[in-house]
Structures are given as structure tokens and as C-alpha cells.
Short mmCIF file of C-alpha atoms in Angstrom, two decimals:
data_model
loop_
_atom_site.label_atom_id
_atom_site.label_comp_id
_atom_site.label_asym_id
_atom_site.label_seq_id
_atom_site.Cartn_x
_atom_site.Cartn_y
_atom_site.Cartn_z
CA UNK A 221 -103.08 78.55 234.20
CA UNK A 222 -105.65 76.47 236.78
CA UNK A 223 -106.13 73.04 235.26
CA UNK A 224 -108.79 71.04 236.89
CA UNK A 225 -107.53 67.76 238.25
CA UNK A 226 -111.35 66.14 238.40
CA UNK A 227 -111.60 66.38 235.02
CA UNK A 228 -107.60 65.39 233.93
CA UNK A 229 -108.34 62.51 236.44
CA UNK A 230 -110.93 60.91 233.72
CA UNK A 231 -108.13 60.31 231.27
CA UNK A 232 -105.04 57.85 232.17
CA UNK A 233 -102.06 59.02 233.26
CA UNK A 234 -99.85 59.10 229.55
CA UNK A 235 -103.10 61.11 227.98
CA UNK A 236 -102.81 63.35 231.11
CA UNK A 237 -99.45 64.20 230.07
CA UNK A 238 -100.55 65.07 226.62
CA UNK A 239 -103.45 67.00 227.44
CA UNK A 240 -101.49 69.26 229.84
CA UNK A 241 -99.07 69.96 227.90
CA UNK A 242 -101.71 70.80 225.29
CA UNK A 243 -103.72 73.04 227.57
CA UNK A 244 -100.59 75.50 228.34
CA UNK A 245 -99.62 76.19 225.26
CA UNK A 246 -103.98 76.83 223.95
CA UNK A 247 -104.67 78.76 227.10
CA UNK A 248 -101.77 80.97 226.36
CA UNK A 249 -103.76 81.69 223.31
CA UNK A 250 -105.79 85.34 223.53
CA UNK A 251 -109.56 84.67 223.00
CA UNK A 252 -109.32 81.08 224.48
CA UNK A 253 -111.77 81.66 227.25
CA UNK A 254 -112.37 77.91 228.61
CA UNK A 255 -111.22 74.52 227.29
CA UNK A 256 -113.16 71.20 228.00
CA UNK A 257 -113.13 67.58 228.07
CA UNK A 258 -116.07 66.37 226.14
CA UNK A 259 -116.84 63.20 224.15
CA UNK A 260 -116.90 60.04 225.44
CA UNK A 261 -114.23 60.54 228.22
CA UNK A 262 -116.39 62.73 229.54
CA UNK A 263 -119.21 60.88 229.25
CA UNK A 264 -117.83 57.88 230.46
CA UNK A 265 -118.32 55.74 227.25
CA UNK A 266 -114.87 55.67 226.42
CA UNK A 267 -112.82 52.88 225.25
CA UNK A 268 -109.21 52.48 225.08
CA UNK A 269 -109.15 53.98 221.82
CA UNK A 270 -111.03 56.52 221.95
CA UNK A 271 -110.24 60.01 221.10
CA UNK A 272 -109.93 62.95 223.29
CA UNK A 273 -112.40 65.51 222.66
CA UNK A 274 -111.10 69.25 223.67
CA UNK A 275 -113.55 71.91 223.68
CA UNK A 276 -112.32 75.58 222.40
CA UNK A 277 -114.69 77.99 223.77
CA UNK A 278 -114.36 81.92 222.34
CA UNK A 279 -116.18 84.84 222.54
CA UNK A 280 -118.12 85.56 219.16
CA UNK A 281 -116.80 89.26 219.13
CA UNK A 282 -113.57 87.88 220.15
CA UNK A 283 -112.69 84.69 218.87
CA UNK A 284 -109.28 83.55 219.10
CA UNK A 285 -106.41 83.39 216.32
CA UNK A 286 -107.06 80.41 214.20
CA UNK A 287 -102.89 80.28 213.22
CA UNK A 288 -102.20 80.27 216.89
CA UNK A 289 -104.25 77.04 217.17
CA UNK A 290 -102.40 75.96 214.17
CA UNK A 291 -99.20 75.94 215.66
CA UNK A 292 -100.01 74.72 218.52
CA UNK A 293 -101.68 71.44 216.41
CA UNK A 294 -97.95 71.13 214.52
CA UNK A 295 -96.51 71.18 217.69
CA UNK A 296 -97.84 68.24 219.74
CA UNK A 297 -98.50 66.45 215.95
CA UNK A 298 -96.06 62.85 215.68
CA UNK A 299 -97.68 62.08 212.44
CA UNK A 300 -97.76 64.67 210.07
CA UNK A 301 -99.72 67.87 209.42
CA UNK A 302 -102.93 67.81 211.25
CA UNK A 303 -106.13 69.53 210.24
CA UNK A 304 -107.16 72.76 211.60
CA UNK A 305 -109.97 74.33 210.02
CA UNK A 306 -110.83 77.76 210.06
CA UNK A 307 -114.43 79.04 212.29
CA UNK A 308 -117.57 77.17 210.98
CA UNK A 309 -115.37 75.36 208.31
CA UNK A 310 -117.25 72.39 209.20
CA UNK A 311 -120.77 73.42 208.99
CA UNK A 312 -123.36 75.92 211.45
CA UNK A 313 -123.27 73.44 214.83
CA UNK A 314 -119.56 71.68 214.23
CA UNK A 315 -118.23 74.53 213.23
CA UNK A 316 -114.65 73.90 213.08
CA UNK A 317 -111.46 72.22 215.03
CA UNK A 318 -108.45 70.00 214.51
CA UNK A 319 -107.62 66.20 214.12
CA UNK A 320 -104.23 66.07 215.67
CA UNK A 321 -102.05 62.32 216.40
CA UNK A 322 -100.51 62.81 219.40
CA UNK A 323 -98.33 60.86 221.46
CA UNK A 324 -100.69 60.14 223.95
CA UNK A 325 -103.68 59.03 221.05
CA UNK A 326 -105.98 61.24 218.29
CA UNK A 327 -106.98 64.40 219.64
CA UNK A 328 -109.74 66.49 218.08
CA UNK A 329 -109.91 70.10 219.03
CA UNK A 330 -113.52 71.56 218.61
CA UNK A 331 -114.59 74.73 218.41
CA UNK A 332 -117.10 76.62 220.29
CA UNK A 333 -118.92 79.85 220.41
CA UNK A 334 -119.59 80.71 223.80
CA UNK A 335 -122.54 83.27 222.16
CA UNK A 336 -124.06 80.76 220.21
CA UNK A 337 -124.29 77.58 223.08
CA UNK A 338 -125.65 80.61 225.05
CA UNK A 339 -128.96 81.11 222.48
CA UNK A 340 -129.08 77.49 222.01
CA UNK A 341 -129.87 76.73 225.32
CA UNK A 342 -132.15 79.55 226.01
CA UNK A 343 -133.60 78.63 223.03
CA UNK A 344 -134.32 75.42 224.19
CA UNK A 345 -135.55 76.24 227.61
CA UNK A 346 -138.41 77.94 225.52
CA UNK A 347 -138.90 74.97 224.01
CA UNK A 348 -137.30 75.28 220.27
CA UNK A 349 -134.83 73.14 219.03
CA UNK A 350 -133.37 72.73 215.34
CA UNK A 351 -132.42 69.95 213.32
CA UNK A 352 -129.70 70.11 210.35
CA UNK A 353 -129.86 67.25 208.38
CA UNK A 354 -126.77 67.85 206.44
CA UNK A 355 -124.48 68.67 209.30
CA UNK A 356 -123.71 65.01 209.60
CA UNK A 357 -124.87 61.61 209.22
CA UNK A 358 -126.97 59.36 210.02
CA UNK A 359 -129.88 61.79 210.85
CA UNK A 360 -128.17 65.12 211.60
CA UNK A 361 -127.79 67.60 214.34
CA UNK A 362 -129.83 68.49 216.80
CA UNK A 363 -129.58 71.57 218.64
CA UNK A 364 -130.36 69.80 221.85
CA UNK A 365 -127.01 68.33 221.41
CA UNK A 366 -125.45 71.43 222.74
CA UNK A 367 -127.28 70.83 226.23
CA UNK A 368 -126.04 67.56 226.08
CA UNK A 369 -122.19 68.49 225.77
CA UNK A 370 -122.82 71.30 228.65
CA UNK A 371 -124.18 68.95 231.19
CA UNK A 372 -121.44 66.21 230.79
CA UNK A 373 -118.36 68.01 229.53
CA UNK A 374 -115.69 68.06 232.16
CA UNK A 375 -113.93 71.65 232.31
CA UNK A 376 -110.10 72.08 232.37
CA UNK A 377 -109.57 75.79 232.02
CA UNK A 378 -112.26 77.88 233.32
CA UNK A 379 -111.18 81.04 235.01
CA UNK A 380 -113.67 82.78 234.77
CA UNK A 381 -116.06 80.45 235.14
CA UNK A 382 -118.37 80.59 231.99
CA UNK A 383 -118.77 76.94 231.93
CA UNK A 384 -119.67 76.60 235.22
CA UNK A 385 -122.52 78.87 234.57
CA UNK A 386 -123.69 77.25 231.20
CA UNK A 387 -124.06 73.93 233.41
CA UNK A 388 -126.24 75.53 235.97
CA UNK A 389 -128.55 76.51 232.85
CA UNK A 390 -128.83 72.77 231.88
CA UNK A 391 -128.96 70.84 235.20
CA UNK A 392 -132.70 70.43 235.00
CA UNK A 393 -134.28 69.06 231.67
CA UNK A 394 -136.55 72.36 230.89
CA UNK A 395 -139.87 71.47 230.81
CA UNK A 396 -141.08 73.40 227.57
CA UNK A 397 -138.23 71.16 225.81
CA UNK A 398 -140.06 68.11 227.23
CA UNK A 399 -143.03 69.02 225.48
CA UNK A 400 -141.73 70.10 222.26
CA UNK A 401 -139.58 67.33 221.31
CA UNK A 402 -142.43 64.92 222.30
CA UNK A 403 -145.36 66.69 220.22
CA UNK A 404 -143.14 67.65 217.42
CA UNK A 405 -141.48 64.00 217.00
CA UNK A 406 -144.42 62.10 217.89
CA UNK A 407 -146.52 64.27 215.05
CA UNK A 408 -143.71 63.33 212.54
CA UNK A 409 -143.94 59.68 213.24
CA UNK A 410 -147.41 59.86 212.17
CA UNK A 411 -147.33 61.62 209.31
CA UNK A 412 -144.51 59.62 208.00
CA UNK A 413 -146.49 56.17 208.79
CA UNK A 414 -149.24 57.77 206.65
CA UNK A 415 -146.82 58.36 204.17
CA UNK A 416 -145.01 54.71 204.61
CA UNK A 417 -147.88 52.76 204.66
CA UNK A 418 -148.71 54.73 201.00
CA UNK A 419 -145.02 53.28 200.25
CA UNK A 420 -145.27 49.68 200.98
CA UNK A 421 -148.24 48.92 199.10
CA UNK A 422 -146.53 50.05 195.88
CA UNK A 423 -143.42 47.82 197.04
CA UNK A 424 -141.90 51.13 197.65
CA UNK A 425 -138.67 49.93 199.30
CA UNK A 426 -136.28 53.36 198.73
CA UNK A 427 -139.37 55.11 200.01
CA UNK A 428 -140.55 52.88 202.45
CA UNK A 429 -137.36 52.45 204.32
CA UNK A 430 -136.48 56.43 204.36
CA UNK A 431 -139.55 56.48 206.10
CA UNK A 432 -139.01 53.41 208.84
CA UNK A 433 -135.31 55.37 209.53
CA UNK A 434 -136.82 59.10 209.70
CA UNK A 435 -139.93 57.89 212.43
CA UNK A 436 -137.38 55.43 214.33
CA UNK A 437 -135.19 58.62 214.81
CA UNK A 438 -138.01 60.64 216.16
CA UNK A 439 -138.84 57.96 218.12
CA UNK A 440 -135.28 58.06 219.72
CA UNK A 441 -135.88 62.08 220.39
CA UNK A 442 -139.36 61.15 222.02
CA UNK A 443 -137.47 58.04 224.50
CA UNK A 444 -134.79 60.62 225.39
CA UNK A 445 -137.35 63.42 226.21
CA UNK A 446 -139.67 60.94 228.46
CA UNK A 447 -136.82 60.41 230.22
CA UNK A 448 -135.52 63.51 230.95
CA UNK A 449 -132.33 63.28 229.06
CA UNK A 450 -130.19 65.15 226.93
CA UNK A 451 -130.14 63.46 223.58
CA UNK A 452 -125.78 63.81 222.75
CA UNK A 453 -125.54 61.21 219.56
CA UNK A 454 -126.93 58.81 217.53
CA UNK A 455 -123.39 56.68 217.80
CA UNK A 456 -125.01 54.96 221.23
CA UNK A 457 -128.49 56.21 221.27
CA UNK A 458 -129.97 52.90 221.70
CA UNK A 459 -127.45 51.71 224.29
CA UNK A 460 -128.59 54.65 226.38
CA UNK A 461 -132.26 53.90 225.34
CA UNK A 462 -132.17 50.28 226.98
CA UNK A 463 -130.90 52.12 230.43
CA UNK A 464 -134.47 54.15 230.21
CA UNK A 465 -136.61 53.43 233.18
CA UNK A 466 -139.57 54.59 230.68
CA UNK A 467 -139.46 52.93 227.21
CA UNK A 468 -141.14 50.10 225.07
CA UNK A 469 -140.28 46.28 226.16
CA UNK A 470 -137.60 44.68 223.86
CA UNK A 471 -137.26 48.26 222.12
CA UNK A 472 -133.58 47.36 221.02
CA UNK A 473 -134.85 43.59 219.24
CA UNK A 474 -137.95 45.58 217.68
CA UNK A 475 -136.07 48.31 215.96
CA UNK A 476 -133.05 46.28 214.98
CA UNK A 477 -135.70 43.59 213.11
CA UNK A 478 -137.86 46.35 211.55
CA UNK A 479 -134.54 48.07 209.95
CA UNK A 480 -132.72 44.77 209.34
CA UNK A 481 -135.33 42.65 207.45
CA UNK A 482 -137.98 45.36 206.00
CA UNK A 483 -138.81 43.40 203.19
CA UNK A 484 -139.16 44.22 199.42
CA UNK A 485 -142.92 43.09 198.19
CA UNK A 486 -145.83 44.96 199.68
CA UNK A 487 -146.76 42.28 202.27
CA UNK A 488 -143.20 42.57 203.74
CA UNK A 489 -143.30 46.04 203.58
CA UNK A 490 -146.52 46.33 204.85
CA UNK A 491 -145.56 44.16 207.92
CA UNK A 492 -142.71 46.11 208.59
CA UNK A 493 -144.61 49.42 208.59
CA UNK A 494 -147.49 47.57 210.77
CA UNK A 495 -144.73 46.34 213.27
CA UNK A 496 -143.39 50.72 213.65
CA UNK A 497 -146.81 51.63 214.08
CA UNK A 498 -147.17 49.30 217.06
CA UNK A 499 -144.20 50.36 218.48
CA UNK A 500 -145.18 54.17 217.68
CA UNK A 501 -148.64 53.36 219.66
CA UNK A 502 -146.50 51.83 222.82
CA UNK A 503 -144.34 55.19 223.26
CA UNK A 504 -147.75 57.40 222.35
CA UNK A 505 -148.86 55.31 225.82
CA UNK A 506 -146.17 55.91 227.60
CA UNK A 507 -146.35 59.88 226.51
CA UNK A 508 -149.86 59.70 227.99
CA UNK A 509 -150.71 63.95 227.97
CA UNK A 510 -147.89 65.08 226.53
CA UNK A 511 -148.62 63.94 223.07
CA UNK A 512 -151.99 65.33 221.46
CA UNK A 513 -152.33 64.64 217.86
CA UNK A 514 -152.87 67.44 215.75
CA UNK A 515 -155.26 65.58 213.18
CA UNK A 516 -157.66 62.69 212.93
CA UNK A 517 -155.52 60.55 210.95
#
């Protein structure tokens, strides 16, 4: 086994321990093809409690022994029996892993088919992404997320290098991605503002408020796409947002006011819905051609 020191490097030294230990007894597993360091260690978000995110890549013909992975989660468990689900226990785009308490902190194991990050990304490169809304909260998964865990994912088992070659596929932001994610998210932000502004003079609030949270979320897809960068997660999605070179002034301040205090009479409402479609008109500006409304609305 060839562990890559760059990437054990980006943990501390008692996690380091952990993880290798980890890594010889799951790449002694058949069908284990690469294993990664993802999440916010990779990223460089982490903090001192964070967990450590292992990638489990497989081949979809050939996927690797889901008791094997078992045993290995008893093994380097201190706390009782850990959870290992079984292939796409957890939905289409998380589709399965372990929660393990280790020694050296939580560890997460997370499965991945090697087949299916492959058609994502090409997928994507043509410009088409999908959303699942019940994969997980707050607003879902997005395909694009995939690209996202390619380009920053450190790898720590990759003989044959199949990781190395998914980066190369994601180390420009495609162009045809730019333009989908832009139309398509800008569009939904103003249909839904038709819709909200229908909401808030009723004094709408349940309806009024889905609305303000679906178009700010677009409006996050839109900010990332401008700027050329893989959208990953919602968790910090506005953190990232105020590093943008291209985004509105006082973006954090503006969204944080129109979710905190939308009101719950129409004028309120109505203020609230006035105040996203200003903002909404600010990133259509900065979009310039890339955003071409369908209708005259």
C-alpha cells in the first residue's frame, strides 16, 4: 500500500495515526480502488472538531464487500457499534458509508461509485446538473457537488491513479456549466418572485417565505457559477460567497435581514419580497449576457 503523505500531512499527527491504520486494513479490501480525504480537512475549513471524511471509491461492476467494511468499522470503533450502511442506503448521491468514533475523533466513511462521479461530471461539462431535494436538508443535492469533492479531495490510496484523472476532468470550471446554472437559477428566481409577490399580498407567510429560501438558494448557485467555483455545501456557502471577487455589496447583511425579519402582514411581506428582487436585479447585472430571460415578466 502507497499512502500519500501530502494529503496525511493535512490532518495532525494523532489523526494521522488513525487514518493509517485505517487505510491498511480498507485497502486490503478487494474492490477498494482509491480512498480519499474529503470534507473540510480537505478543504481547509476544518476545525478542531471536525470529522474526517474518507472517500470509498469502487467500481460499479465491482464494488467492494460491504461486511469487509464492516469489520473493519468494529475494529478501529472505541465507542460502540458504528453504522455501516449497505450501497445507496442513504439515498441516489450519498449513497452509503459509516459513522465510526475513533481514537483519533468521528470518522465517516463514504461511499463512492467511481462509474457514477464519472457521468456526473461529463454530465456537467455538457452543461446538466440535477438537484434532489430530499437527499438532504436545507435545499438538497446538487450534482455539481460531485465536481466539487473531485477538485479538493486529497487522495491517499490511488494506485492506479483514477483520481488523479477525475481531477484533471474538473480543473477548469466547464463553460456549458457556467451557463446552465446561471440561466436555469436566475429563471427560477423570477418565477418564484412572481409567485412571492402573489404570496405577500395575501399575508402569505408559509408561502411567502418558501419562496424567499428557494430564490436565495438559486441565488447562491448563480454567485458560485459567476465565479467560477464549484458549489460543495450549503453548511458555508455564504462564507465562501463573501470571498467572491464578483458578487452583490453587503450580500451576507442583505440575505441574513430578508430571512431573519420577513414579516407577517402584507406590507412586511411585501418589503421583504421588494428587498430579494433588488438583490435578484444586482446579480442579473453582474450576469450581464449570460442571463437572458425567457419571458416578459
Amino acid at each position: 500500500m502507497t499512502v500519500s503523505d501530502t494529503a496525511l500531512n493535512a490532518l495532525p499527527p494523532d489523526k494521522q495515526l488513525v487514518v493509517t491504520a485505517i487505510l491498511a486494513k480498507l485497502t486490503a479490501i478487494a474492490g477498494v480502488r482509491a480512498v480519499v480525504l474529503g470534507g473540510s480537512w480537505a478543504h481547509g475549513t476544518q476545525t478542531s472538531t471536525s470529522d474526517i471524511d474518507l472517500g470509498l471509491y469502487y467500481d460499479e461492476k465491482a464494488p467492494f464487500d460491504i461486511a469487509a467494511v464492516r469489520r473493519v468499522a468494529a475494529e478501529v470503533s472505541v465507542d460502540g457499534e458504528p453504522v455501516v450502511t449497505e450501497f445507496y442506503e442513504w439515498g441516489a448521491w450519498v449513497n452509503g458509508g459509516a459513522w465510526i468514533h475513533t481514537a483519533g475523533g468521528k470518522v465517516d466513511f463514504l461511499y463512492r461509485n467511481l462509474d457514477q462521479v464519472r457521468r456526473v461530471i461529463a454530465e456537467a461539462r455538457a452543461g446538466k446538473t440535477t438537484l434532489d431535494y430530499l437527499q438532504q436538508p436545507p435545499y438538497g443535492f446538487r450534482s455539481v457537488i460531485y465536481l466539487a469533492e473531485t477538485s479538493i479531495c486529497l487522495p491517499l490510496y490511488d494506485p492506479d491513479h483514477l483520481i488523479a484523472e477525475l481531477k484533471q476532468a474538473v480543473v477548469d470550471y466547464p463553460p456549458k456549466l457556467k451557463e446552465s446554472v446561471i440561466q436555469g437559477n436566475l429563471w427560477s428566481v423570477e418565477f418564484t418572485l412572481l409567485h412571492a409577490r402573489t404570496f405577500a399580498s395575501r399575508a402569505d407567510v408559509y408561502n411567502t417565505v418558501g419562496c424567499l429560501t428557494r430564490a436565495l438558494s438559486a441565488l447562491t448557485q448563480v454567485l458560485f457559477a459567476l465565479n467560477e467555483t464549484y458549489f460543495i455545501s450549503d453548511k458555508r456557502a455564504i462564507d465562501t460567497i463573501e470571498t467572491f471577487g464578483i458578487r452583490p455589496e453587503d450580500y451576507r447583511a442583505r440575505v441574513e435581514r430578508i430571512l431573519a425579519h420577513p414579516g407577517a402582514d402584507v406590507d412586511a411581506l411585501s418589503q421583504t419580497v421588494a428587498a430579494l428582487d433588488e438583490l435578484f436585479r444586482q446579480v442579473v447585472d453582474l450576469a450581464g449576457a449570460w442571463y437572458q430571460p425567457k419571458y416578459g415578466l
